[in-house]
mmCIF file of C-alpha atoms and ligand atoms in Angstrom:
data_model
loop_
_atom_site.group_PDB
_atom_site.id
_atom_site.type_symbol
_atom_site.label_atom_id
_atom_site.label_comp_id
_atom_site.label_asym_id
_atom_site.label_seq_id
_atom_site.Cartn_x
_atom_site.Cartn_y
_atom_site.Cartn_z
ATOM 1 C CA UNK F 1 4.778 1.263 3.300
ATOM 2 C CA UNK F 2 4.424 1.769 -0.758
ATOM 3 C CA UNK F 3 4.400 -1.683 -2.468
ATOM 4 C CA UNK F 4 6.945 -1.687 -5.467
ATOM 5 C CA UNK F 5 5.939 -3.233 -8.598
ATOM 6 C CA UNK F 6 8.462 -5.964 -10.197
ATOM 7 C CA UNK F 7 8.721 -8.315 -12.384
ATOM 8 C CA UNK F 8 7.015 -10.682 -9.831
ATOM 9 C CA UNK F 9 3.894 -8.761 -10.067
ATOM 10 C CA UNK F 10 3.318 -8.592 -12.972
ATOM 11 C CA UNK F 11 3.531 -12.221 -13.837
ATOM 12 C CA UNK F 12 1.714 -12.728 -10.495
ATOM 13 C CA UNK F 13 -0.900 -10.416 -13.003
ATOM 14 C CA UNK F 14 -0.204 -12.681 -15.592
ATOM 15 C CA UNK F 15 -1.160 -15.771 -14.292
ATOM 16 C CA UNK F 16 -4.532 -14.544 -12.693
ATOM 17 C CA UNK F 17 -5.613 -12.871 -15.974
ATOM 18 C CA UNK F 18 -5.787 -8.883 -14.127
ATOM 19 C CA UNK F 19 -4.949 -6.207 -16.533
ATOM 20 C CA UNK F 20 -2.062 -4.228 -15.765
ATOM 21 C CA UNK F 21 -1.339 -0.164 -16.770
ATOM 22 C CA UNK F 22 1.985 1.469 -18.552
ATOM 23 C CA UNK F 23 1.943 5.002 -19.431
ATOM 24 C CA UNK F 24 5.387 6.950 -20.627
ATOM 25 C CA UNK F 25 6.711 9.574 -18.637
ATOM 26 C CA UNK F 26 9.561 12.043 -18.575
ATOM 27 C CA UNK F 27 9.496 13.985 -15.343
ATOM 28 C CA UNK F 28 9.689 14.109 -11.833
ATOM 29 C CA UNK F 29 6.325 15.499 -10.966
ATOM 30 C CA UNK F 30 4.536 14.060 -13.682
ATOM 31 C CA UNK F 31 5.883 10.681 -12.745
ATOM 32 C CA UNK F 32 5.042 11.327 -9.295
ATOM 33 C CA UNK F 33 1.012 12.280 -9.890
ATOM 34 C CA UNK F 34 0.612 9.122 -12.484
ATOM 35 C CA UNK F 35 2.192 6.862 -10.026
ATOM 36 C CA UNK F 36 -0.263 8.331 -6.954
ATOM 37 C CA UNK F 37 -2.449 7.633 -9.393
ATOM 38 C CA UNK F 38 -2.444 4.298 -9.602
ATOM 39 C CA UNK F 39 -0.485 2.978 -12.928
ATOM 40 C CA UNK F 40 1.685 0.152 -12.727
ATOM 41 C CA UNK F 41 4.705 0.706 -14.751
ATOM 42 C CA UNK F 42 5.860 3.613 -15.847
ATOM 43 C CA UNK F 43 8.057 4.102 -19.027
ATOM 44 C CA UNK F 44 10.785 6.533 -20.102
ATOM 45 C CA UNK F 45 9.853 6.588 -23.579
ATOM 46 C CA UNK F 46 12.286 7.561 -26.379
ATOM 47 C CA UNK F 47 8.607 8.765 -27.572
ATOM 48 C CA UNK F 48 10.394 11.770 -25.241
ATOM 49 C CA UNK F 49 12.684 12.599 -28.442
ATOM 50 C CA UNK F 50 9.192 14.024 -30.295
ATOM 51 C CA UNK F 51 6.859 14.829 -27.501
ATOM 52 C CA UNK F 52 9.009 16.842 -25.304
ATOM 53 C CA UNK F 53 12.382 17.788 -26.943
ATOM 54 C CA UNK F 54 10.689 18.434 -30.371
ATOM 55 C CA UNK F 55 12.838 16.001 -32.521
ATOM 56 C CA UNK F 56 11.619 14.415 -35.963
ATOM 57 C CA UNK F 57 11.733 11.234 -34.655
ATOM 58 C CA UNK F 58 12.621 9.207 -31.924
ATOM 59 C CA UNK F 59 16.223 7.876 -33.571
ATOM 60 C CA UNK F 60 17.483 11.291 -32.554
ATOM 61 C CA UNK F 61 18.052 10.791 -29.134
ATOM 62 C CA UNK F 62 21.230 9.277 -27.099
ATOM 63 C CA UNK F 63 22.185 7.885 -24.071
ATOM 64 C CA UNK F 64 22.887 10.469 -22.514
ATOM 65 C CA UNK F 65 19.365 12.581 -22.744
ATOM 66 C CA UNK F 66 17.622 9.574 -21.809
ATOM 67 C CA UNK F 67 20.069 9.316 -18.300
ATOM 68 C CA UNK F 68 18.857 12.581 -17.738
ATOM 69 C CA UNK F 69 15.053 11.864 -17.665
ATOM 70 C CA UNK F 70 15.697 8.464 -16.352
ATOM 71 C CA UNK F 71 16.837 9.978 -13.073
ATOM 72 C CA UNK F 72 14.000 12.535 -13.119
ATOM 73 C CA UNK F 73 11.288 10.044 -13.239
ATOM 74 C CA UNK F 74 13.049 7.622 -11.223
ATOM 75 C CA UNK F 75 13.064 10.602 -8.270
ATOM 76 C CA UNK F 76 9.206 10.529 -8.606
ATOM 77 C CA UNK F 77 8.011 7.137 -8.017
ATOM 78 C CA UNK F 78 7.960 5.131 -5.424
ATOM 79 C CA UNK F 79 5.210 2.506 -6.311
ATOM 80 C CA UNK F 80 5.279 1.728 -10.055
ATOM 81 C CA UNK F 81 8.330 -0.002 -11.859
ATOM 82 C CA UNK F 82 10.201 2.000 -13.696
ATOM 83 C CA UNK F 83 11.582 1.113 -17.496
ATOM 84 C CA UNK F 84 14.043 2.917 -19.528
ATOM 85 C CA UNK F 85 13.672 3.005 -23.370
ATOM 86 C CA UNK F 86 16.889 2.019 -24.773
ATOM 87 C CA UNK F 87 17.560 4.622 -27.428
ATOM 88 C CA UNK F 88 18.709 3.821 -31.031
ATOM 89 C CA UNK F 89 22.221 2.742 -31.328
ATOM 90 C CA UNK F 90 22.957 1.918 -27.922
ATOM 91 C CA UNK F 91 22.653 -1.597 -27.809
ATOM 92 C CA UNK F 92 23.308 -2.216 -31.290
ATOM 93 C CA UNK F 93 26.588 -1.971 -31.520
ATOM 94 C CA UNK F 94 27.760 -4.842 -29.386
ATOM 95 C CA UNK F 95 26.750 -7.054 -26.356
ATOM 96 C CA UNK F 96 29.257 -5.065 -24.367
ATOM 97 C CA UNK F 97 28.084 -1.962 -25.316
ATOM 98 C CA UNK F 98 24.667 -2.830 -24.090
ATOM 99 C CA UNK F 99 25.193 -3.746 -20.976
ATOM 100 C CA UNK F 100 27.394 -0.560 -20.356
ATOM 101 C CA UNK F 101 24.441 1.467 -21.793
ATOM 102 C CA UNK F 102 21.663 -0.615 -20.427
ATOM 103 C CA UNK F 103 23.420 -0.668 -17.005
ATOM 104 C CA UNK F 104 23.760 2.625 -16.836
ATOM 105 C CA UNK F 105 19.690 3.254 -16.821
ATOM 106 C CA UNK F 106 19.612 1.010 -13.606
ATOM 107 C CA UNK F 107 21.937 3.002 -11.779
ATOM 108 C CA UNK F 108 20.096 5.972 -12.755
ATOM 109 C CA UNK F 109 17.172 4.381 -10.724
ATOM 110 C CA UNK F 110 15.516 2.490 -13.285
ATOM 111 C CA UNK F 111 13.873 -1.185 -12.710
ATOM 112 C CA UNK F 112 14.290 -2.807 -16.118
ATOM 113 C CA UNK F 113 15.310 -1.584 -19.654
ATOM 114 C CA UNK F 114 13.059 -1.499 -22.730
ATOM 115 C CA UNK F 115 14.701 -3.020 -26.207
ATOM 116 C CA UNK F 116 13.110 -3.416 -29.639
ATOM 117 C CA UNK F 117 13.317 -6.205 -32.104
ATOM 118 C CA UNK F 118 13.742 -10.211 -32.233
ATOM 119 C CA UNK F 119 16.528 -11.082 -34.088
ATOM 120 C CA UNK F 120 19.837 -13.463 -33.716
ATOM 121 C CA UNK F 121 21.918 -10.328 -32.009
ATOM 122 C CA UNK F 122 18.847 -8.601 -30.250
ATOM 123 C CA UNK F 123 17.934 -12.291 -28.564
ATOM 124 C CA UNK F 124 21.838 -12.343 -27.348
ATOM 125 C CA UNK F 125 21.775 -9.227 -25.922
ATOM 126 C CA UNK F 126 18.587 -10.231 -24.331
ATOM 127 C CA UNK F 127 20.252 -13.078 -22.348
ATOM 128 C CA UNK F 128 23.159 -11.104 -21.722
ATOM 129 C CA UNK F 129 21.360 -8.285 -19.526
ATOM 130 C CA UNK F 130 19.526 -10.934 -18.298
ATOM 131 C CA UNK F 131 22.134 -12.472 -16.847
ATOM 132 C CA UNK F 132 23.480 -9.471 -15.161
ATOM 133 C CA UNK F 133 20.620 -8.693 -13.724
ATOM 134 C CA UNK F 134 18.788 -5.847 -15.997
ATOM 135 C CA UNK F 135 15.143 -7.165 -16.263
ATOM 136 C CA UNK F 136 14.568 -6.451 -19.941
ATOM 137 C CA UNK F 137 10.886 -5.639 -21.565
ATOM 138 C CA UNK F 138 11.183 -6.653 -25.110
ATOM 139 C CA UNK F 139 8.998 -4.932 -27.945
ATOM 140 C CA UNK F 140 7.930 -6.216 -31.223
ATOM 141 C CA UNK F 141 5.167 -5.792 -34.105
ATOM 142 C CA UNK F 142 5.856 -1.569 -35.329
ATOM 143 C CA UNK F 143 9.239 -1.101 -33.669
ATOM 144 C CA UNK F 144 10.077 2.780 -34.690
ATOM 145 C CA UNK F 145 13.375 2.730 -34.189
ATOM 146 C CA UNK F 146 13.121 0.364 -37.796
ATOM 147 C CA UNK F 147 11.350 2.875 -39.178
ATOM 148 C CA UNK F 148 13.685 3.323 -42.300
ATOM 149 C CA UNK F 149 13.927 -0.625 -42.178
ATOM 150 C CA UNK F 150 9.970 -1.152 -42.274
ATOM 151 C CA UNK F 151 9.442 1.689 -44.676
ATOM 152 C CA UNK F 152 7.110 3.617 -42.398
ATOM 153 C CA UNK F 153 4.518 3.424 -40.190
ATOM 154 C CA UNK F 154 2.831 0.288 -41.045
ATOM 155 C CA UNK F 155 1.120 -2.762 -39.421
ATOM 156 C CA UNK F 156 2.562 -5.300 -38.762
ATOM 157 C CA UNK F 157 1.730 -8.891 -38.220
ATOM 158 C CA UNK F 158 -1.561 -9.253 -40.504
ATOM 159 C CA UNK F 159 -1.054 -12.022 -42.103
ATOM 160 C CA UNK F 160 -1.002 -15.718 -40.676
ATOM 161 C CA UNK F 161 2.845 -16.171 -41.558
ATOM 162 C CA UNK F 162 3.729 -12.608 -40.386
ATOM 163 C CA UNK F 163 1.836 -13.606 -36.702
ATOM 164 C CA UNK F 164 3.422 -16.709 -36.662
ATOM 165 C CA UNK F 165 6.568 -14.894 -37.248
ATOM 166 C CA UNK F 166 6.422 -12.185 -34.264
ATOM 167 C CA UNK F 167 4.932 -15.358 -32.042
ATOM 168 C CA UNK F 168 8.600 -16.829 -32.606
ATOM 169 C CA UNK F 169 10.589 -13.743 -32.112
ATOM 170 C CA UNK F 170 8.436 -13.736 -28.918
ATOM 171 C CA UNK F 171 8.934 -17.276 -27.925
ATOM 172 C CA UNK F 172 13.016 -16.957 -28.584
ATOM 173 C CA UNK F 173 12.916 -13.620 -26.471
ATOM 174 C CA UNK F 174 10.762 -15.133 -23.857
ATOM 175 C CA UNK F 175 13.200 -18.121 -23.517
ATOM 176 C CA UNK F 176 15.969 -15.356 -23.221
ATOM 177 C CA UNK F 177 14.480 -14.320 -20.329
ATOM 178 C CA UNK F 178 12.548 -11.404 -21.332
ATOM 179 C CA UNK F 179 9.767 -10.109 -18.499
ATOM 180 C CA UNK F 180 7.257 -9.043 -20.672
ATOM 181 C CA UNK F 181 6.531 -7.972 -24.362
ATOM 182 C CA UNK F 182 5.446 -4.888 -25.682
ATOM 183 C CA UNK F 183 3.424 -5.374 -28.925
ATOM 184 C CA UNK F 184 2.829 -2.411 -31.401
ATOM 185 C CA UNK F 185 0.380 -1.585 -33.927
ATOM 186 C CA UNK F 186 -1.137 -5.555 -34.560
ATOM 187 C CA UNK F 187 -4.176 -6.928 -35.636
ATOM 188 C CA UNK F 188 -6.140 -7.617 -32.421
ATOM 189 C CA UNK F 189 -6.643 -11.343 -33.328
ATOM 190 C CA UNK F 190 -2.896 -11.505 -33.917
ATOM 191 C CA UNK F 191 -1.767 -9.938 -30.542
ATOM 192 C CA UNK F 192 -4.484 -12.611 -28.606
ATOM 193 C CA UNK F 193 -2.717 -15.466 -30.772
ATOM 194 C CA UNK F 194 0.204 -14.468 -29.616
ATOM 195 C CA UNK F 195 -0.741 -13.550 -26.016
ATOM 196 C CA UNK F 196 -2.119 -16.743 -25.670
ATOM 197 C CA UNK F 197 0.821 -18.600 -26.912
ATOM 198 C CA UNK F 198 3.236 -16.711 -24.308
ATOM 199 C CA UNK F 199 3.933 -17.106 -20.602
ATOM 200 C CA UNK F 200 5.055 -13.409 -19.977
ATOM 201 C CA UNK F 201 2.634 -10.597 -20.341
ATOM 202 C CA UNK F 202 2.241 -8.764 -23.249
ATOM 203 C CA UNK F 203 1.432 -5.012 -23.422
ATOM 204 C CA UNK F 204 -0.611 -3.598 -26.395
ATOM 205 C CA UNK F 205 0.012 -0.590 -27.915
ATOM 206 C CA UNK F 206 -2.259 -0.433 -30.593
ATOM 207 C CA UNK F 207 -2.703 -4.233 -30.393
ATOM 208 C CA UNK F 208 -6.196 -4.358 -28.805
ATOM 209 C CA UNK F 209 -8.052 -5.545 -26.007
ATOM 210 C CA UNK F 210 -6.788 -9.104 -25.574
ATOM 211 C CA UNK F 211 -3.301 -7.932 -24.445
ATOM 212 C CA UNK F 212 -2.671 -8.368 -20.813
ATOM 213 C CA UNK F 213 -1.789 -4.492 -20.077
ATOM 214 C CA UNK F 214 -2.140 -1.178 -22.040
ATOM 215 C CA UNK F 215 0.400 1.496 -23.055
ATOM 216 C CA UNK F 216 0.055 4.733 -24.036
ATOM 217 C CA UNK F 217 2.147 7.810 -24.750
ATOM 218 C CA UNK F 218 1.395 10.460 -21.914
ATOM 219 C CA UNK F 219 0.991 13.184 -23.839
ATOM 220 C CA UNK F 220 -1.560 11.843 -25.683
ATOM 221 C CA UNK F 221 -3.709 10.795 -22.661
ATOM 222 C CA UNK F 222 -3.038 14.837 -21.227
ATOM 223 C CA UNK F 223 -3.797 16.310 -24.974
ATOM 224 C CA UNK F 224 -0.402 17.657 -24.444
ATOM 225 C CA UNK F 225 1.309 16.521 -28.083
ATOM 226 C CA UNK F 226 -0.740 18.575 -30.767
ATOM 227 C CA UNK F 227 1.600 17.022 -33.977
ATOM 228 C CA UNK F 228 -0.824 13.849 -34.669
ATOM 229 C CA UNK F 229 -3.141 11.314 -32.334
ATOM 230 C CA UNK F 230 -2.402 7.642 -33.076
ATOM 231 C CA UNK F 231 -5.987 5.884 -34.091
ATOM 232 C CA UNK F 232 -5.365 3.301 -31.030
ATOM 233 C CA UNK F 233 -4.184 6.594 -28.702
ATOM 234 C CA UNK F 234 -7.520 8.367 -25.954
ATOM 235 C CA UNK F 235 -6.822 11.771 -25.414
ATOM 236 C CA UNK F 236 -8.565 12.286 -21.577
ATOM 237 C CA UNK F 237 -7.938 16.007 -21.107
ATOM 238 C CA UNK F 238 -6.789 19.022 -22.858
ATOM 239 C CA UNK F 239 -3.692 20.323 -21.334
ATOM 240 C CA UNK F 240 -2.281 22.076 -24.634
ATOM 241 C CA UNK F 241 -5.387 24.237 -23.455
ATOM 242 C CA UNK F 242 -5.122 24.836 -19.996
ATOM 243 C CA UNK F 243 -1.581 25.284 -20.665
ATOM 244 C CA UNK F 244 -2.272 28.144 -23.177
ATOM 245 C CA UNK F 245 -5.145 29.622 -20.814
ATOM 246 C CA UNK F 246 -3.019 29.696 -18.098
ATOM 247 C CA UNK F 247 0.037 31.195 -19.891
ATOM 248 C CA UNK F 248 -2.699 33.989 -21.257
ATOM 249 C CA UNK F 249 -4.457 34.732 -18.219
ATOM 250 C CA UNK F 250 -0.761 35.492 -16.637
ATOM 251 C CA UNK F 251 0.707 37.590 -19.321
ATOM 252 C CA UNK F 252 -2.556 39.596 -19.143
ATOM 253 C CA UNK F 253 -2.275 39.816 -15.792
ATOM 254 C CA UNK F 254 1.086 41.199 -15.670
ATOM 255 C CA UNK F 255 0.093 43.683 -18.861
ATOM 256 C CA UNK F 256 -2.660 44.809 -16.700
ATOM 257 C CA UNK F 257 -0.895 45.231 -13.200
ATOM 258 C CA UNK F 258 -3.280 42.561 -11.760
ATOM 259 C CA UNK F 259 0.129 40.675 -11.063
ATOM 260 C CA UNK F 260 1.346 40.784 -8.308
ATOM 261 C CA UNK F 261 -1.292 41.748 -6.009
ATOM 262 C CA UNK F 262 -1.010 42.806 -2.220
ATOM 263 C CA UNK F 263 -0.549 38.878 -1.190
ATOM 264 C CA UNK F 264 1.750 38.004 -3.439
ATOM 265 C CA UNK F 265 5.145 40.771 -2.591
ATOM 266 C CA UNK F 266 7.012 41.180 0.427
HETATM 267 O O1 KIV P 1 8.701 5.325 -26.814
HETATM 268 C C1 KIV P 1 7.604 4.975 -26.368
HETATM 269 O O2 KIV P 1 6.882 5.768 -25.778
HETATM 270 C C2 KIV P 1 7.211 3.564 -26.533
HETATM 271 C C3 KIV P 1 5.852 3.133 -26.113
HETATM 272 C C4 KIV P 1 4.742 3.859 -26.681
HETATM 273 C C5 KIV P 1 5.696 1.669 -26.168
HETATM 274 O O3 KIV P 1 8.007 2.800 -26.989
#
């Protein structure tokens, strides 16, 4: 019997100081080789908006898209949990709304909901799904989906004040009932302040070593997403190549009646 991953675990991970992994994911198959593979949460990214539906950013995509690869991924796995990225706009407009929106995700098959920011409203809509039962991984430092708000993509936390800063948002959003904390794009000293300061686990990306997981976009790991590499992303293969190769040994193939061959037609 496959062991799920939960909430449980991972502040079971927590509290014995083992490193846990997150990569993104948007389909079935892929979700189901990363999770044979060992990783420990996996995460429907609204990094999905760029990387595989080609938008400028990741404020372009709804609900509705992200239901769609929600329930792909969630078909997939069967040992790593499995967290939706709440999209822009659908748990902004009221408490209500979120937990319609938020709620949704779970009955798609996923385990928890992802949510960005710290402030007054974000903390009450923290509690909220809390209370109805949708585990929520919070996510501050860079949060893109205040990318007009934060006037680009810039780091965040540097300074003492501006640590001290995300360490409250944490704290409030910890206290809300939050599961873990995704921290993006901070100094490494600042995201070990913090870290050490918190009782739920928090999960760099780009927020160095002293986190207590990693995450990474997938198609960055594959060498899938040829648009830009993050400085804190590792590319481990080269799929936009064997992709290509693949796609040009076929249509050669096919140009040169080596496709189909004897084996391959009834
Ligand atoms: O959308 C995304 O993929 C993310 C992670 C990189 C944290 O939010």
């Amino acid at each position: 019997m496959v062991k799920k991953i939960t909430v449980n675990t991972l502040k079971k991970y927590k509290q014995q100081n083992e490193k846990f992994s997150v990569l993104t994911t948007y389909d079935c198959y892929t979700a189901k080789y990363i999770d044979e593979a060992g990783i420990d949460v996996v995460l429907i990214g609204d990094s999905l908006a760029m990387v595989a539906l080609g938008y400028a950013t990741t404020n372009e995509i709804g609900v509705e898209e992200m239901g769609i690869f929600t329930k792909a991924v969630a078909r997939g796995v069967s040992h790593a949990m499995v967290v939706t990225d709440m999209p822009f706009l659908s748990y902004h407009t009221s408490v209500e709304d979120a937990v319609k929106n938020c709620g949704q995700m779970i009955k798609f098959g996923a385990n928890a909901v992802k949510i960005e920011g710290g402030g007054d409203y974000i903390v009450s809509v923290v509690e909220r799904l809390c209370q109805v039962g949708i585990p929520v991984m919070s996510h501050l430092g860079f949060t893109p989906q205040f990318l007009n708000t934060l006037g680009g993509y810039k780091i965040q936390g540097k300074t003492q004040d501006a640590a001290d800063e995300i360490l409250k948002q944490a704290k409030r959003l910890e206290e809300a009932g939050a599961f873990s904390l995704v921290l993006e794009m901070v100094p490494e000293d600042a995201a070990k302040y913090i870290t050490e300061n918190l009782s739920i686990p928090t999960i760099s990306c780009g927020a160095g070593r002293y986190c207590d997981a990693q995450v990474l976009v997938s198609d960055d790991v594959f060498g899938k997403f040829p648009e830009f590499k993050p400085k804190f992303a590792r590319k481990y293969g080269d799929m936009q190549s064997l992709i290509m190769e693949c796609a040009r040994r076929f249509n050669e193939d096919v140009k040169t009646g080596k496709f189909p061959s004897e084996e391959e037609i009834f």
